[in-house]
Amino acid sequence: MQPANSANGRINLDPEKAEHGLAQLVLTVIELLRQIVEKHAIRRVEGGTLTEDQIDRLGEALLNLEEKMDELKEVFGLEAEDLNIDLGPLGSLL
């Protein structure tokens, strides 16, 4: 059985590259959560349940999180497509 690699959208489980595979998995989970929070925030903004100050702080927080994700992807040599892991018959995660 061959280890999966990020070229086909799967997590690389090669023991010599465990750090990279773990970083890929962790960043994938963080990216999934970031997207969920962003969609929820958009619904709240569109629903009119937030003040202007809350909208500004929320936008700033989401922007900071996206920037940090970009930094971490660069540190570990990952691209956005590397975080979209293949779930087999369920399709892609992101």
PDB file of C-alpha atoms in Angstrom:
ATOM      1  CA  MET A   1       0.000   0.000   0.000  1.00  0.00           C
ATOM      2  CA  GLN A   2       1.439   3.323  -1.073  1.00  0.00           C
ATOM      3  CA  PRO A   3       1.287   6.361   1.205  1.00  0.00           C
ATOM      4  CA  ALA A   4      -1.124   9.015   0.054  1.00  0.00           C
ATOM      5  CA  ASN A   5       0.268  12.269  -1.219  1.00  0.00           C
ATOM      6  CA  SER A   6      -1.033  15.807  -1.401  1.00  0.00           C
ATOM      7  CA  ALA A   7      -0.847  15.818  -5.198  1.00  0.00           C
ATOM      8  CA  ASN A   8      -4.014  13.737  -5.331  1.00  0.00           C
ATOM      9  CA  GLY A   9      -5.704  15.609  -2.473  1.00  0.00           C
ATOM     10  CA  ARG A  10      -4.916  13.102   0.250  1.00  0.00           C
ATOM     11  CA  ILE A  11      -2.894  13.526   3.406  1.00  0.00           C
ATOM     12  CA  ASN A  12       0.726  12.427   3.145  1.00  0.00           C
ATOM     13  CA  LEU A  13       1.344   9.793   5.844  1.00  0.00           C
ATOM     14  CA  ASP A  14       4.974   9.049   4.950  1.00  0.00           C
ATOM     15  CA  PRO A  15       6.747   8.574   8.345  1.00  0.00           C
ATOM     16  CA  GLU A  16       9.650  10.727   7.193  1.00  0.00           C
ATOM     17  CA  LYS A  17       7.254  13.536   6.371  1.00  0.00           C
ATOM     18  CA  ALA A  18       4.974  13.144   9.385  1.00  0.00           C
ATOM     19  CA  GLU A  19       5.348  16.785  10.423  1.00  0.00           C
ATOM     20  CA  HIS A  20       4.205  17.954   7.005  1.00  0.00           C
ATOM     21  CA  GLY A  21       1.260  15.534   7.003  1.00  0.00           C
ATOM     22  CA  LEU A  22       0.242  16.584  10.496  1.00  0.00           C
ATOM     23  CA  ALA A  23       0.490  20.261   9.562  1.00  0.00           C
ATOM     24  CA  GLN A  24      -1.660  19.563   6.505  1.00  0.00           C
ATOM     25  CA  LEU A  25      -4.303  17.843   8.635  1.00  0.00           C
ATOM     26  CA  VAL A  26      -4.351  20.544  11.329  1.00  0.00           C
ATOM     27  CA  LEU A  27      -4.516  23.366   8.794  1.00  0.00           C
ATOM     28  CA  THR A  28      -7.304  21.544   6.954  1.00  0.00           C
ATOM     29  CA  VAL A  29      -9.376  21.376  10.145  1.00  0.00           C
ATOM     30  CA  ILE A  30      -8.661  25.037  10.916  1.00  0.00           C
ATOM     31  CA  GLU A  31      -9.609  26.056   7.370  1.00  0.00           C
ATOM     32  CA  LEU A  32     -12.856  24.090   7.593  1.00  0.00           C
ATOM     33  CA  LEU A  33     -13.728  25.803  10.887  1.00  0.00           C
ATOM     34  CA  ARG A  34     -12.743  29.203   9.469  1.00  0.00           C
ATOM     35  CA  GLN A  35     -15.101  28.734   6.537  1.00  0.00           C
ATOM     36  CA  ILE A  36     -17.947  27.670   8.846  1.00  0.00           C
ATOM     37  CA  VAL A  37     -17.414  30.712  11.097  1.00  0.00           C
ATOM     38  CA  GLU A  38     -17.229  32.999   8.066  1.00  0.00           C
ATOM     39  CA  LYS A  39     -20.538  31.677   6.661  1.00  0.00           C
ATOM     40  CA  HIS A  40     -22.204  32.063  10.058  1.00  0.00           C
ATOM     41  CA  ALA A  41     -20.859  35.612  10.355  1.00  0.00           C
ATOM     42  CA  ILE A  42     -22.213  36.506   6.916  1.00  0.00           C
ATOM     43  CA  ARG A  43     -25.655  35.182   7.915  1.00  0.00           C
ATOM     44  CA  ARG A  44     -25.595  37.307  11.071  1.00  0.00           C
ATOM     45  CA  VAL A  45     -24.510  40.409   9.164  1.00  0.00           C
ATOM     46  CA  GLU A  46     -27.217  39.872   6.546  1.00  0.00           C
ATOM     47  CA  GLY A  47     -29.747  39.161   9.298  1.00  0.00           C
ATOM     48  CA  GLY A  48     -29.046  42.540  10.868  1.00  0.00           C
ATOM     49  CA  THR A  49     -28.285  41.147  14.325  1.00  0.00           C
ATOM     50  CA  LEU A  50     -24.887  42.849  14.680  1.00  0.00           C
ATOM     51  CA  THR A  51     -23.927  46.442  15.394  1.00  0.00           C
ATOM     52  CA  GLU A  52     -21.545  48.307  13.092  1.00  0.00           C
ATOM     53  CA  ASP A  53     -18.793  47.920  15.698  1.00  0.00           C
ATOM     54  CA  GLN A  54     -19.385  44.169  15.930  1.00  0.00           C
ATOM     55  CA  ILE A  55     -19.304  43.888  12.134  1.00  0.00           C
ATOM     56  CA  ASP A  56     -16.007  45.780  12.010  1.00  0.00           C
ATOM     57  CA  ARG A  57     -14.428  43.615  14.729  1.00  0.00           C
ATOM     58  CA  LEU A  58     -15.711  40.430  13.127  1.00  0.00           C
ATOM     59  CA  GLY A  59     -14.355  41.441   9.726  1.00  0.00           C
ATOM     60  CA  GLU A  60     -10.985  42.290  11.223  1.00  0.00           C
ATOM     61  CA  ALA A  61     -10.832  38.978  13.119  1.00  0.00           C
ATOM     62  CA  LEU A  62     -11.688  36.975   9.985  1.00  0.00           C
ATOM     63  CA  LEU A  63      -9.116  38.891   7.956  1.00  0.00           C
ATOM     64  CA  ASN A  64      -6.431  38.283  10.602  1.00  0.00           C
ATOM     65  CA  LEU A  65      -7.259  34.572  10.685  1.00  0.00           C
ATOM     66  CA  GLU A  66      -7.043  34.340   6.900  1.00  0.00           C
ATOM     67  CA  GLU A  67      -3.662  36.103   6.933  1.00  0.00           C
ATOM     68  CA  LYS A  68      -2.354  33.756   9.639  1.00  0.00           C
ATOM     69  CA  MET A  69      -3.547  30.753   7.623  1.00  0.00           C
ATOM     70  CA  ASP A  70      -1.650  32.088   4.596  1.00  0.00           C
ATOM     71  CA  GLU A  71       1.496  32.449   6.728  1.00  0.00           C
ATOM     72  CA  LEU A  72       1.198  28.903   8.082  1.00  0.00           C
ATOM     73  CA  LYS A  73       0.580  27.452   4.619  1.00  0.00           C
ATOM     74  CA  GLU A  74       3.743  29.187   3.448  1.00  0.00           C
ATOM     75  CA  VAL A  75       5.772  27.897   6.433  1.00  0.00           C
ATOM     76  CA  PHE A  76       4.748  24.309   5.693  1.00  0.00           C
ATOM     77  CA  GLY A  77       4.891  24.647   1.909  1.00  0.00           C
ATOM     78  CA  LEU A  78       1.186  24.055   1.421  1.00  0.00           C
ATOM     79  CA  GLU A  79      -1.210  25.496  -1.128  1.00  0.00           C
ATOM     80  CA  ALA A  80      -4.953  26.005  -0.657  1.00  0.00           C
ATOM     81  CA  GLU A  81      -5.631  22.895  -2.750  1.00  0.00           C
ATOM     82  CA  ASP A  82      -3.487  20.808  -0.361  1.00  0.00           C
ATOM     83  CA  LEU A  83      -6.042  21.453   2.380  1.00  0.00           C
ATOM     84  CA  ASN A  84      -8.921  20.075   0.321  1.00  0.00           C
ATOM     85  CA  ILE A  85      -8.433  16.434   1.271  1.00  0.00           C
ATOM     86  CA  ASP A  86     -10.158  13.609  -0.575  1.00  0.00           C
ATOM     87  CA  LEU A  87     -12.770  11.838   1.552  1.00  0.00           C
ATOM     88  CA  GLY A  88     -13.138   8.973  -0.914  1.00  0.00           C
ATOM     89  CA  PRO A  89     -16.758   8.292  -1.813  1.00  0.00           C
ATOM     90  CA  LEU A  90     -17.869  11.423   0.069  1.00  0.00           C
ATOM     91  CA  GLY A  91     -15.861  13.670  -2.252  1.00  0.00           C
ATOM     92  CA  SER A  92     -13.580  16.537  -1.304  1.00  0.00           C
ATOM     93  CA  LEU A  93     -13.727  18.154   2.118  1.00  0.00           C
ATOM     94  CA  LEU A  94     -13.650  21.820   1.149  1.00  0.00           C
TER      95      LEU A  94
END
